[in-house]
Amino acid sequence: MAELKTYISVILPIKLDWEASYFVPHSMGEVQVGDRVRVIFANRKYLAVVSSVGVKPEVDAGRVMSIITVERELRRIRKEEILLWRYIAEYYLCSIGEVYKTAYPTEKISSEENHLSALRKVENSRLKIQEQIQLRINKMEERLQKKISISESSKDGSKTKTKALADIAKIQSDLEAARKALTHVSQKEESQCILSETSAIGSTLSLSATQDSAYEQIKNGFSAGKPVLLHGVTGSGKTEIYIKAAKDTLKQGRNILYLVPEIALSRQLEERLNKHFGSTLMTYHSGKSSTTKRAIAEKIASTDDNYIVLGTRSSLFLPHHDLGLIVVDEEHDNSYKQDSPAPNYNGRDTALMLSVIHSNDSQRCNVLLGSATPSLEEVYNCSTGKHILVELKERYHGSGESEIEIIDTRAEKRKNGMRGNFSRKLIDKIEQALSKGEQIMLLRSRRAWAPVLQCEICGDMPKCPHCNVSLSLHKSHRGQFTACHHCGYKSPYHEKCSKCGGSFRSLGAGTQKIEEEARDIFPNAVIARLDSDICQNKTKEAQIIKDFTEGRIQILIGTQIVTKGFDFSRLTLVAVIAADALLGMQDFRADEKALQLLEQFRGRCGRRDKKGQLIIQTSQPDHPVYQSIAQSRPTDFNTILLNERKDFGYPPYSRIIEIQVKDIYEDRAELMAKKLAETIRTVLMSDNRNTITGPYPPAVSKVADNHIRIIRVCLRKDKSLHVHKMDLVKALRMFEKENRYIRHISLNVDPS
Ligand code: ADP
Ligand code: ZN
């Protein structure tokens, strides 16, 4: 008789367009959706997730393989989690397996497994000890019986009897101790919770009248079932409102996910939120140890207790349940977007998907997006009524917006007003601030000492041997070296040109050089630097931010990271050195991003009662971005930008999908990209409102020995969008198969 079996389909942690079928012999027991099973696929073992049970196998039943085991000890994945993976795969045009792999990376799974095996070891040794004690007890009981019978059979007062009685007393007391020990080891030790156990201090919170009215509007938006965008200037109390909304959500017995774009931001916020939420609050991001991350996932999965998770985009993939609110702080921030590997998801948009999954007829999961500089996408969503706009126009402490001064570096040079990269005017301002005990932050968007080197004789610029970019010069305590910022290639710096022996001059100055100049100009100030070279060491990064927050550093020099939503109370002066680099990007989003960056940077200072100042050093003082911020009219500028986007058919009026072709042979990259572009044109150009540009080499056209070509597809945003996306993927897969051109092509939906 044939063995009874159930057919299932599973999600494998690989790029695969379909879900493979297996069977589960009845001897292995029942399986459910979300169970994790070990299977063999293409001769390799994988830990897969059951996606449906009781399916009809796609292939001939005789060819379907059995699973190897059901991993019953591993937590069952929730249906909501799998649903989120499906949404992401569909939107970002990748396989569900790739999303599964992002949600459950090998490291996360091995942490789960190691924990289980550690628990198992503890349990085994516990059982062994229990056994040994039991044996001892049995022996003692035997001896006790013997002694009792000796004492009963011997005469009162005899030596034998006295000894027997003494022995009995001794054995009885030993027995008692052993029995106690047995009960003790028999009680399984509860797994130690390593999460912070500070109790909620329950800080009180009272919103100002303006904030209160904004909160009322937010609640109205929620009641209408819509996500709300809270557009509030820096310091207007957006965070206070998030906290209020979170408290109200907890009161309803529902949970909260509070997203931030950067780990560094979560640290400052953690302290603030802790005062209100105590042990209900858990912070989750890639900087946490795998043990902590596992403990958080377990706690969320296993208890009905309410929680609030503060985290970066990876916390979207926790086993959430009963979510009532998702806050997306600094929604405009590009760090929400994952660039590689697939899925190239954006945390903000994924949060919106997650909220749909956690909403039903009776309960909704609300989304509160917040920013001082909303993305054009959000501005657009509010203009169409898809999202609700709520504004907070004034600062809580009422210090008003920071003043702005634009310094024309070309004019200053002509007047001999520059000392290195610092204008005299800026030096004066910094000195004034220092003398008042205030803090200063300087932004320079390039790291390294010199971003580019050039031979003074032959003009050669040393390039990375693996990428099509110039090498930058770095200085460290171990000496000087050149490095590639794209592939990480490093080589010692030889000071002489390898082509002609001439000496190098540096083109431009990176953060290291600015730091060096600053130390020279302000010898008595405490100066520190914050850029991705420093931030590789997370402890050092956290220390610098803490030192600056607490006033131990006076001047902080950094790249984009310093513009993010930090709150430094003594910071009154922020300045951009060589601001032109912010405008240099050849991208239709360049102006939007430059404006957001400057506005954010401006928002860092003067958060308390002191008015702040933003200084921009540039050689293009008339650029519309600077003019717009100087005249405090970013909203008008947004309207201009939106109109431009509409005229050119750019997002948010369309959807861009970028196709990247990568190949170690340049001619093949070129050829295949051309062929692919043609294929796509035939498929998508039937609708002449779609546009396809390229193939063209991107600004950096070779990275890590791979030549890159880009094809940019711009799809109309209407009912046809979904169909066209699917057509595109189908055509691509066909192309890969027919040309046997696998693993060269990748897709990026909504590139940043
Ligand atoms: P945003 O998030 O918009 O930048 P914050 O919430 O950080 O603004 O508020 C700025 C500062 O004002 C913070 O120091 C905060 O503690 C204070 N603040 C804002 N609203 C209130 C309030 N209702 N009561 C007390 N302090 C407030
Ligand atoms: Zn390189």
PDB file of C-alpha atoms and ligand atoms in Angstrom, residues 464-469 471 484-489 702-705, ligand 2:
ATOM      1  CA  CYS A 464      41.216  52.137  -9.102  1.00  0.00           C
ATOM      2  CA  PRO A 465      42.387  49.095 -11.085  1.00  0.00           C
ATOM      3  CA  HIS A 466      38.934  47.531 -10.621  1.00  0.00           C
ATOM      4  CA  CYS A 467      36.599  50.504 -10.954  1.00  0.00           C
ATOM      5  CA  ASN A 468      36.186  53.460 -13.173  1.00  0.00           C
ATOM      6  CA  VAL A 469      36.810  56.031 -10.422  1.00  0.00           C
ATOM      7  CA  LEU A 471      41.481  56.862  -5.999  1.00  0.00           C
ATOM      8  CA  CYS A 484      38.649  53.243  -3.842  1.00  0.00           C
ATOM      9  CA  HIS A 485      35.304  54.241  -2.343  1.00  0.00           C
ATOM     10  CA  HIS A 486      33.428  51.777  -4.528  1.00  0.00           C
ATOM     11  CA  CYS A 487      35.155  48.419  -4.100  1.00  0.00           C
ATOM     12  CA  GLY A 488      37.332  49.037  -1.056  1.00  0.00           C
ATOM     13  CA  TYR A 489      40.641  48.563  -2.932  1.00  0.00           C
ATOM     14  CA  LYS A 702      32.901  49.922 -13.765  1.00  0.00           C
ATOM     15  CA  VAL A 703      32.773  48.630 -10.215  1.00  0.00           C
ATOM     16  CA  ALA A 704      34.802  45.716  -8.844  1.00  0.00           C
ATOM     17  CA  ASP A 705      35.808  44.598 -12.367  1.00  0.00           C
TER      18      ASP A 705
HETATM   19 ZN    ZN B   2      37.538  50.060  -6.924  1.00  0.00          ZN
END
